[in-house]
One Martini backbone bead per residue (centre of mass of N, CA, C, O) as a GRO file, in nm:
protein
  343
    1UNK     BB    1  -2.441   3.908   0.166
    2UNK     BB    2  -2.266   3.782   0.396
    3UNK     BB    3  -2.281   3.532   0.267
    4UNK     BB    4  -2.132   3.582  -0.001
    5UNK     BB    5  -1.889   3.656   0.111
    6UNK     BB    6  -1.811   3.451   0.266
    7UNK     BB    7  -1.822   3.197   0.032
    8UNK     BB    8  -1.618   3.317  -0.135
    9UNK     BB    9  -1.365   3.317   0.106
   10UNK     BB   10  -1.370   3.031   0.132
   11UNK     BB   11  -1.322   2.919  -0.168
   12UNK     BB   12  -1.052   3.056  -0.203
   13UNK     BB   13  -0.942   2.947   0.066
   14UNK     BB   14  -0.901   2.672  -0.079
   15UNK     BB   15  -0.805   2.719  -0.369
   16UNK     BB   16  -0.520   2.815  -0.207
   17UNK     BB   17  -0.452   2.582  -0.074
   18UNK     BB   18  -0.434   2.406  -0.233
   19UNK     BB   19  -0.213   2.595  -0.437
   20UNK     BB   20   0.016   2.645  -0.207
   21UNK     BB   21   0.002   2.351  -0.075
   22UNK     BB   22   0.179   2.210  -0.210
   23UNK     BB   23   0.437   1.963  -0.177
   24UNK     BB   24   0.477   1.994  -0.508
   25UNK     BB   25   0.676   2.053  -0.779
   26UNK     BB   26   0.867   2.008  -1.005
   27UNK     BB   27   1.094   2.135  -0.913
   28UNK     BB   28   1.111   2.059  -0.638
   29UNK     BB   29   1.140   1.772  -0.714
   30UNK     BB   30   1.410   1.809  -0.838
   31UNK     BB   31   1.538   1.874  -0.601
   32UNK     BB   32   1.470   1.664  -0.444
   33UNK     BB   33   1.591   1.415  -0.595
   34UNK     BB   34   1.907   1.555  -0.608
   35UNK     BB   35   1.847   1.545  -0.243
   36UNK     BB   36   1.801   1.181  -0.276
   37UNK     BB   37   1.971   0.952  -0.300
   38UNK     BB   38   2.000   0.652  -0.327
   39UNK     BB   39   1.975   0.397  -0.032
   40UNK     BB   40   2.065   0.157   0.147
   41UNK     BB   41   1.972  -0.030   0.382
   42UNK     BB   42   2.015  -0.004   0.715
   43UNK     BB   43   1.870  -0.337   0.699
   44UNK     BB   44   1.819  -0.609   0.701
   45UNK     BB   45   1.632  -0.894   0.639
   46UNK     BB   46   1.525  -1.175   0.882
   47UNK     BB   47   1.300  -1.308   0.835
   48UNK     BB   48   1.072  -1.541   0.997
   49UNK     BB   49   0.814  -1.749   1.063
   50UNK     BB   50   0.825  -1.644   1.394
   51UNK     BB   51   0.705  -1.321   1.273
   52UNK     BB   52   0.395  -1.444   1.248
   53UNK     BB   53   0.329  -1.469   1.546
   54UNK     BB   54   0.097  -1.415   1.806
   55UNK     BB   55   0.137  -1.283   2.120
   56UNK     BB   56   0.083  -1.256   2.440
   57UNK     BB   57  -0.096  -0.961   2.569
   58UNK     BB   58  -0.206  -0.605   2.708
   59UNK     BB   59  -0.417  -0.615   2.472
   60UNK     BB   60  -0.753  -0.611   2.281
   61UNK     BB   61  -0.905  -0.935   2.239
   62UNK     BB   62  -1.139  -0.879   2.088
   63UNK     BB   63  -1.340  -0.888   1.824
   64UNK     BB   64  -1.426  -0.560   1.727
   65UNK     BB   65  -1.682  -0.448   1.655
   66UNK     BB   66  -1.587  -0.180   1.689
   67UNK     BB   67  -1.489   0.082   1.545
   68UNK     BB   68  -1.212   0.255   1.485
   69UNK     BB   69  -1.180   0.370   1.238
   70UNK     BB   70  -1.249   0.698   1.113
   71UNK     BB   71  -1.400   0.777   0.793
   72UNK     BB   72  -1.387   1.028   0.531
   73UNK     BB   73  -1.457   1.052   0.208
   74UNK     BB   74  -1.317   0.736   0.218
   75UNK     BB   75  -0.970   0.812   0.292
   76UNK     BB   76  -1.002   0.988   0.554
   77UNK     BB   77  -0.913   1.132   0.857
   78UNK     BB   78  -1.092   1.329   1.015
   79UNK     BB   79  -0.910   1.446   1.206
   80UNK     BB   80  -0.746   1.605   0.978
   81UNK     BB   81  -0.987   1.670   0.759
   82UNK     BB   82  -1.050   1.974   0.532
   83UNK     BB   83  -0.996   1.832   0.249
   84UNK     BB   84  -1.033   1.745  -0.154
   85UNK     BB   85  -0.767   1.704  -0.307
   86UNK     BB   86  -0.620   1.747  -0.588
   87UNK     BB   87  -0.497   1.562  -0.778
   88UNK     BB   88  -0.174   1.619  -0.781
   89UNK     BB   89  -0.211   1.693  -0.455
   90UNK     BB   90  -0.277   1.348  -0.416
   91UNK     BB   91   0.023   1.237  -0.557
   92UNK     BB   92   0.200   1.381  -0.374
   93UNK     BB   93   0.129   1.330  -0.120
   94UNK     BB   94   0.179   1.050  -0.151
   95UNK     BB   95   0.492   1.013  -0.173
   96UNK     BB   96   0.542   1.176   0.090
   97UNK     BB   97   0.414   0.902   0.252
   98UNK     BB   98   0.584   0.707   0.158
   99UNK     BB   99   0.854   0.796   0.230
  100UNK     BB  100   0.827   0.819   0.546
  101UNK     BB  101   0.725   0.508   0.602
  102UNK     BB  102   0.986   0.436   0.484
  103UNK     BB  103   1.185   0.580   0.692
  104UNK     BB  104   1.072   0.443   0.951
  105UNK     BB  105   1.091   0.162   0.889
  106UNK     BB  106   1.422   0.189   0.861
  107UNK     BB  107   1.480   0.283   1.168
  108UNK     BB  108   1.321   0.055   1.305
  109UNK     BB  109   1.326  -0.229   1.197
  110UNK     BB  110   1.096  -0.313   0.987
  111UNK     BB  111   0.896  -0.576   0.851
  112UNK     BB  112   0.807  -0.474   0.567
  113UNK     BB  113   0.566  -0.406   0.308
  114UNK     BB  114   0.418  -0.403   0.002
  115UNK     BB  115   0.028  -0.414  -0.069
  116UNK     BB  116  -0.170  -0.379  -0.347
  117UNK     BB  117  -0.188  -0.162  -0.466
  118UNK     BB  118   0.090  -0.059  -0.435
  119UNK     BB  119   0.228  -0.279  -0.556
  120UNK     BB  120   0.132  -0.253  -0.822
  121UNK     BB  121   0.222   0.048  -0.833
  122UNK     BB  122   0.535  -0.052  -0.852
  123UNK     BB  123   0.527  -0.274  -1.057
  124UNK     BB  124   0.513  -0.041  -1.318
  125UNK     BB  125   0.678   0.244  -1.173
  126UNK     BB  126   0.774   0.290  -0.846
  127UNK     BB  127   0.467   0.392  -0.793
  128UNK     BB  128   0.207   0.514  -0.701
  129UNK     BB  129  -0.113   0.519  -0.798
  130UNK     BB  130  -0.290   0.798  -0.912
  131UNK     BB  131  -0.590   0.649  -0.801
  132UNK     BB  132  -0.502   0.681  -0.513
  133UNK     BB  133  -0.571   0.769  -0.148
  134UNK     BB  134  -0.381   0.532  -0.044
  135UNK     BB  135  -0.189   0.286   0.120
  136UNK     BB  136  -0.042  -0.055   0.148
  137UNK     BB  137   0.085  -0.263   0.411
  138UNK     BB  138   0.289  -0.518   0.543
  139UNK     BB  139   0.373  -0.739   0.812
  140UNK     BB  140   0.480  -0.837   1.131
  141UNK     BB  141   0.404  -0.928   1.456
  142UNK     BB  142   0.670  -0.851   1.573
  143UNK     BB  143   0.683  -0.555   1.422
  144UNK     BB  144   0.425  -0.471   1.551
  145UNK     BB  145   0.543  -0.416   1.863
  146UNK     BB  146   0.646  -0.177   1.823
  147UNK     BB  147   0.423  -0.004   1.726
  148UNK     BB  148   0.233  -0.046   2.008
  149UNK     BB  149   0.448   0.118   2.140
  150UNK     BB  150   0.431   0.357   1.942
  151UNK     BB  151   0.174   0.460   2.035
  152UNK     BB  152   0.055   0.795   1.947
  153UNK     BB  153   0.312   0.922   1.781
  154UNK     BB  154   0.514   1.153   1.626
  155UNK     BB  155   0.657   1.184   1.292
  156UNK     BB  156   0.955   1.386   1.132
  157UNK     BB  157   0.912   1.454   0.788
  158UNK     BB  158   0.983   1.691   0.603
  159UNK     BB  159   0.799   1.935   0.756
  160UNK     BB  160   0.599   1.692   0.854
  161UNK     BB  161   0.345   1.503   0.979
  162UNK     BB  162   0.276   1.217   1.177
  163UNK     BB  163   0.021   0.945   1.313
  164UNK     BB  164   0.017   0.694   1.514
  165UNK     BB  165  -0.246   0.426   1.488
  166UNK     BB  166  -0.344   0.186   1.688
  167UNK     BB  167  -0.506  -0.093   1.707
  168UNK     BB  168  -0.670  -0.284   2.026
  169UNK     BB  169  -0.765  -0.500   1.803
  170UNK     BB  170  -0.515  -0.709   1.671
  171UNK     BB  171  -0.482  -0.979   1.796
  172UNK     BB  172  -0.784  -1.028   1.659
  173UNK     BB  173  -0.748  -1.261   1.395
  174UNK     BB  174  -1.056  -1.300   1.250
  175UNK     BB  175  -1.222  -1.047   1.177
  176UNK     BB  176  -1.413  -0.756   1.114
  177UNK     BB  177  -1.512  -0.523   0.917
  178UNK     BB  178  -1.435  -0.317   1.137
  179UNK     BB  179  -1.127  -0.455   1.190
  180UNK     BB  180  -0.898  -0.507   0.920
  181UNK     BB  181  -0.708  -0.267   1.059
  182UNK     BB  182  -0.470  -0.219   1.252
  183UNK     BB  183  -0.260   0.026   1.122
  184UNK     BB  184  -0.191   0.386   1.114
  185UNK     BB  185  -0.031   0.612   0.885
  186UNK     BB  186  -0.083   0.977   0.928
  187UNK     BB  187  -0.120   1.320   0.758
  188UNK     BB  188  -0.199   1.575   0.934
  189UNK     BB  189  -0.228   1.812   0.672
  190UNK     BB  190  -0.476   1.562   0.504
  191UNK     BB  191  -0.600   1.228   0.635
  192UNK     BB  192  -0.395   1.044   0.509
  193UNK     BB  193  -0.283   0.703   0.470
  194UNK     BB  194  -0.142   0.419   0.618
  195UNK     BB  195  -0.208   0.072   0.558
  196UNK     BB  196  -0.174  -0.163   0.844
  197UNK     BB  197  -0.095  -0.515   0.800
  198UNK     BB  198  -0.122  -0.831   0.982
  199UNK     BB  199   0.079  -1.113   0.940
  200UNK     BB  200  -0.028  -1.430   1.036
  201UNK     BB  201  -0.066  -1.737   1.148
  202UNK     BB  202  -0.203  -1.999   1.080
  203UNK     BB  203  -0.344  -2.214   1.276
  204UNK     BB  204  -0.537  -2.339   1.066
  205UNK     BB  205  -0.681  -2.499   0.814
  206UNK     BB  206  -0.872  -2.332   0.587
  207UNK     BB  207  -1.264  -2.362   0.542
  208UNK     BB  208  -1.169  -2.364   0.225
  209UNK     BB  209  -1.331  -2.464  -0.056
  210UNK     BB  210  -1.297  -2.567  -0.369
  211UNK     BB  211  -1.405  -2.228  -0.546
  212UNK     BB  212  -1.456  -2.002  -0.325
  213UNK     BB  213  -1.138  -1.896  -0.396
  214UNK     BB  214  -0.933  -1.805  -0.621
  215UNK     BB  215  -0.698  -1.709  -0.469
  216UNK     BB  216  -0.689  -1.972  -0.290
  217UNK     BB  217  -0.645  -2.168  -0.488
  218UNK     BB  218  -0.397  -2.065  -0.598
  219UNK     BB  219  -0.227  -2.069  -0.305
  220UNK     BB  220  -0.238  -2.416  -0.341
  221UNK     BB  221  -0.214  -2.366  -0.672
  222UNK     BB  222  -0.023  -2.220  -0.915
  223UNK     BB  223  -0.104  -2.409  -1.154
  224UNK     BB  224  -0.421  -2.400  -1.217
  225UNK     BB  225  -0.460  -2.212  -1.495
  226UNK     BB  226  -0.284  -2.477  -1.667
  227UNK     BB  227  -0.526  -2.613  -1.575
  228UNK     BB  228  -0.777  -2.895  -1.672
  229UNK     BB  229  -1.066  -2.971  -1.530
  230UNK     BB  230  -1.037  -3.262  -1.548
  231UNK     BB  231  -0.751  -3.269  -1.379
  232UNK     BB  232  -0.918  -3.116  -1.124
  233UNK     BB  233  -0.941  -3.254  -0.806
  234UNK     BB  234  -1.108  -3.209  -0.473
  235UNK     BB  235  -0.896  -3.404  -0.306
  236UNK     BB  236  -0.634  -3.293  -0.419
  237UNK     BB  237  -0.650  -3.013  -0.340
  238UNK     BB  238  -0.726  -3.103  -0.026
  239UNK     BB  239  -0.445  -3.206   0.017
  240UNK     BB  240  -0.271  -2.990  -0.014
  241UNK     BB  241  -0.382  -2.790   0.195
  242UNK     BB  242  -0.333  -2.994   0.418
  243UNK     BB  243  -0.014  -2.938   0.400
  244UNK     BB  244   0.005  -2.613   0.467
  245UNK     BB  245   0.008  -2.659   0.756
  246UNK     BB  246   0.223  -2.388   0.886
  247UNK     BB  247   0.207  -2.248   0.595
  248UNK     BB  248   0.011  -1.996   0.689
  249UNK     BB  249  -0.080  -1.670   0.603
  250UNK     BB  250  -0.295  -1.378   0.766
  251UNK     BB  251  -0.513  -1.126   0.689
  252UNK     BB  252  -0.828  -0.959   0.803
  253UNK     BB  253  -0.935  -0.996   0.473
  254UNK     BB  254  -0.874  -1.251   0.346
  255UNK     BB  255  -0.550  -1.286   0.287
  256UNK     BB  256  -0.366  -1.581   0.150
  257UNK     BB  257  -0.010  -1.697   0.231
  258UNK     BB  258   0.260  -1.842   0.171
  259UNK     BB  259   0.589  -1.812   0.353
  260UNK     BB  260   0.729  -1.799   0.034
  261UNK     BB  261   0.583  -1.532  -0.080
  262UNK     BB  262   0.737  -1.377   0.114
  263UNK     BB  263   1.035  -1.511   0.125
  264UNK     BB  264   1.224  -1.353   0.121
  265UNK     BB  265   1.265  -0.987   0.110
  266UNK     BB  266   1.265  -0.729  -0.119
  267UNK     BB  267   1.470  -0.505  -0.251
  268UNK     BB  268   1.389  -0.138  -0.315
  269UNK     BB  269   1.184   0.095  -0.445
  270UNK     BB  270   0.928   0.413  -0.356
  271UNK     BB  271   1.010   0.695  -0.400
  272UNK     BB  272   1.323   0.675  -0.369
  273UNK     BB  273   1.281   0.467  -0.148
  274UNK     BB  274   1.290   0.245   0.069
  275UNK     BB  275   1.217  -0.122   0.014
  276UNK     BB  276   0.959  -0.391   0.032
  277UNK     BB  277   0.901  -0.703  -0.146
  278UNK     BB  278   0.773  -1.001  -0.215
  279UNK     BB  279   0.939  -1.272  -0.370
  280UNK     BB  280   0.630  -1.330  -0.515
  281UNK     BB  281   0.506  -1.048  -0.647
  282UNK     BB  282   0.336  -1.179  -0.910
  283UNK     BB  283   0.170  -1.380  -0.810
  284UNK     BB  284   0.026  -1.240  -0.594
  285UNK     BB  285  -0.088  -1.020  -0.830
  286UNK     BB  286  -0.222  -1.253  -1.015
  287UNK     BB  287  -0.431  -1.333  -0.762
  288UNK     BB  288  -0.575  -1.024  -0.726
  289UNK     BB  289  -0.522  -0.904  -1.031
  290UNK     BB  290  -0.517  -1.039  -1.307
  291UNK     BB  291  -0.554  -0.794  -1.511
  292UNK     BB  292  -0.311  -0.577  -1.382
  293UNK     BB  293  -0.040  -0.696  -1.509
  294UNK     BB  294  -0.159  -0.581  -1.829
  295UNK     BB  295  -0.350  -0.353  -1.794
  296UNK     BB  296  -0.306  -0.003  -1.976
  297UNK     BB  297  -0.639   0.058  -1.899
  298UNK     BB  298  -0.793   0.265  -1.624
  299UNK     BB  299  -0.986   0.438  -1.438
  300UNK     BB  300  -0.865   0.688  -1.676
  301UNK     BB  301  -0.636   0.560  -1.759
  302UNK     BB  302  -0.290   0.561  -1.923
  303UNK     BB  303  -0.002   0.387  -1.992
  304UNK     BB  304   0.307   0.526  -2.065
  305UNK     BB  305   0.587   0.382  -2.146
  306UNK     BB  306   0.777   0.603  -2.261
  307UNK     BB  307   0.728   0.729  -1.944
  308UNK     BB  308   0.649   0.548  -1.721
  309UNK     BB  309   0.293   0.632  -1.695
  310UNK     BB  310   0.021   0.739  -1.569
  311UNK     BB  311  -0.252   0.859  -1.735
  312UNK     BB  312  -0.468   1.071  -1.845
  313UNK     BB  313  -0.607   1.022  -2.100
  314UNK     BB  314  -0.741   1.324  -2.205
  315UNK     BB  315  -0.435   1.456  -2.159
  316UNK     BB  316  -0.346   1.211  -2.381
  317UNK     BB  317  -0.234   1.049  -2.625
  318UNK     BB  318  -0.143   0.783  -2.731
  319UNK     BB  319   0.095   0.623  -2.717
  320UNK     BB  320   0.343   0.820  -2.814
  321UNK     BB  321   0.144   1.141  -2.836
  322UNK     BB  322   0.258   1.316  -2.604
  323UNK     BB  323   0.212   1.713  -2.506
  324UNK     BB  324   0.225   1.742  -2.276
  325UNK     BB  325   0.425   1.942  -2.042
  326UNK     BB  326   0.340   1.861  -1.744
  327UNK     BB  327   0.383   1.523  -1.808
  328UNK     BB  328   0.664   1.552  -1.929
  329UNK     BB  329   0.804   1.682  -1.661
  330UNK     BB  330   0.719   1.450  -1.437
  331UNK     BB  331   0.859   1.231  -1.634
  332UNK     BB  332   1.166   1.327  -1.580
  333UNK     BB  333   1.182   1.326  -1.294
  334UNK     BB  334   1.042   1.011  -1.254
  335UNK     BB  335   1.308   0.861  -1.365
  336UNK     BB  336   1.435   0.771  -1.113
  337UNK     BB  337   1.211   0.553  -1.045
  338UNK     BB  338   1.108   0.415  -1.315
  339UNK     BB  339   1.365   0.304  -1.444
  340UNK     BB  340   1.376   0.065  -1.194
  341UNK     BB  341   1.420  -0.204  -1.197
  342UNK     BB  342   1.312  -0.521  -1.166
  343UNK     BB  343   1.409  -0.783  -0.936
   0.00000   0.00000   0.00000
């Protein structure tokens, strides 16, 4: 009997902290939105190919073998995780946390920008994507010795709190599985988090042979794609890749990038707050993901362009006949972000 009691109880009270502590009403979210409007950054980007250098530091420069990072449910802090908010307040939390990491970093005057799927979900209307559980961004090795001095501190914004976790294997280049992540900022009400990696100057040119890597092969020849197989000799290829000799930045999960594809810094805005994506970032994404900026229906989402909004297919009917009123108000709200034009 009190076995059925307590999990009665226990169940109430996730179901009740689940809605009653959402981020973010459409109301609320109508008020957020209409006391911040759009500011523009604090401080330029000035980033130069020397702060992708990795000086000699005294944090732990070994190959980091152990893992740092430990996550539970697949994306979530364990230290902070609860629970595995709904759909809506995962997406509501989402914004929440880019505007925050985006606040900070603006505050810092950190060279970082968007990148992976939040670019994605950037590209089609400056907001993440709907079924993502983080964020990512991309850094400068400069920048990151900001980060790396204010390790361990909290920061408060909007009546939430966030905390910077470095991981103390940053320096160690080369890469390994188990720490491909240099730095997380994470919200501590949910143990959702921003994903930070740090790009740097790529030693030398790296031995990935023509064929090897579809994505390296873009970032040596951006015009591959449109040329014919037997215009494209391997010689000719490894010519050129040996040409970007110190033109060439790489994160730790071995995604590597000319520094004219990142330089300079496009501002821009992400959940109506100041942000940054790199240069090239057509050309980045559709290295990445081939068929991300074109397909408008994915993993149970359908994008709506008259919304502007990715949306559960099953929740609207095809695109242009969408009646729900959830989605609809949802949508009223978020064209403050989403109709602002790509740079």
């Amino acid at each position: 009997m009190w076995l059925g009691v307590w999990l009665a109880a226990l169940l109430w009270a996730i179901a009740s902290y689940d809605d009653g502590d959402s981020p973010y009403t459409v109301d609320e979210w109508r008020q957020y939105v209409a006391s911040s409007p759009p500011a523009p950054p604090r401080h330029p980007s000035n980033a130069t190919s020397d702060d992708f250098v990795v000086a000699s530091g005294d944090g732990d420069i070994s190959n980091g073998d152990a893992k740092w990072f430990d996550e539970t449910q697949g994306h979530f802090d364990h230290r902070w995780y609860r629970y595995t908010p709904k759909y809506h307040t995962s997406q509501n939390t989402l914004w929440r946390l880019a505007t925050a990491w985006l606040e900070y970093a603006d505050q810092h005057k950190l060279d970082t920008w968007l990148a992976h799927g939040t670019l994605l979900g950037w590209y089609w209307n400056r907001l993440p994507l709907p079924w993502d559980n983080d964020l990512d961004v991309q850094i400068t090795a400069t920048s990151f010795e900001k980060l790396e001095a204010a390790n361990g501190t909290f920061f408060e914004w909007r009546h939430h709190q966030y905390y910077l976790d470095v991981n103390p294997h940053w320096r160690w280049r080369q890469g390994t599985k188990n720490n491909t992540i240099d730095a997380r900022f994470i919200d501590t009400s949910t143990g959702m988090y921003v994903d930070i990696t740090v790009l740097s100057l790529a030693n030398d040119v790296p031995a990935i042979d023509f064929g090897e890597s579809a994505e390296f092969d873009l970032v040596v020849d951006p015009q591959l794609r449109d040329k014919s197989a037997t215009m494209i000799k391997g010689d000719v290829w490894r010519q050129r890749r040996d040409q970007l000799r110190g033109q060439l930045v790489h994160c730790k999960d071995n995604h590597y990038y000319a520094i004219e594809d990142i330089l300079p810094l496009v501002p821009t805005q992400l959940c109506g707050a100041v942000a940054w994506v790199p240069q090239r970032y057509r050309q980045i994404l559709e290295r990445e993901y081939p068929r991300g900026v074109r397909d408008t229906v994915y993993g149970g989402h359908t994008f709506h362009r008259q919304l502007r909004l990715w949306v559960k297919s099953r929740l609207c009917g095809s695109p242009g006949k969408c009646h729900n009123r959830e989605i609809l108000q949802v949508a009223e709200v978020a064209k403050n972000y989403t109709s602002l034009p790509l740079p």
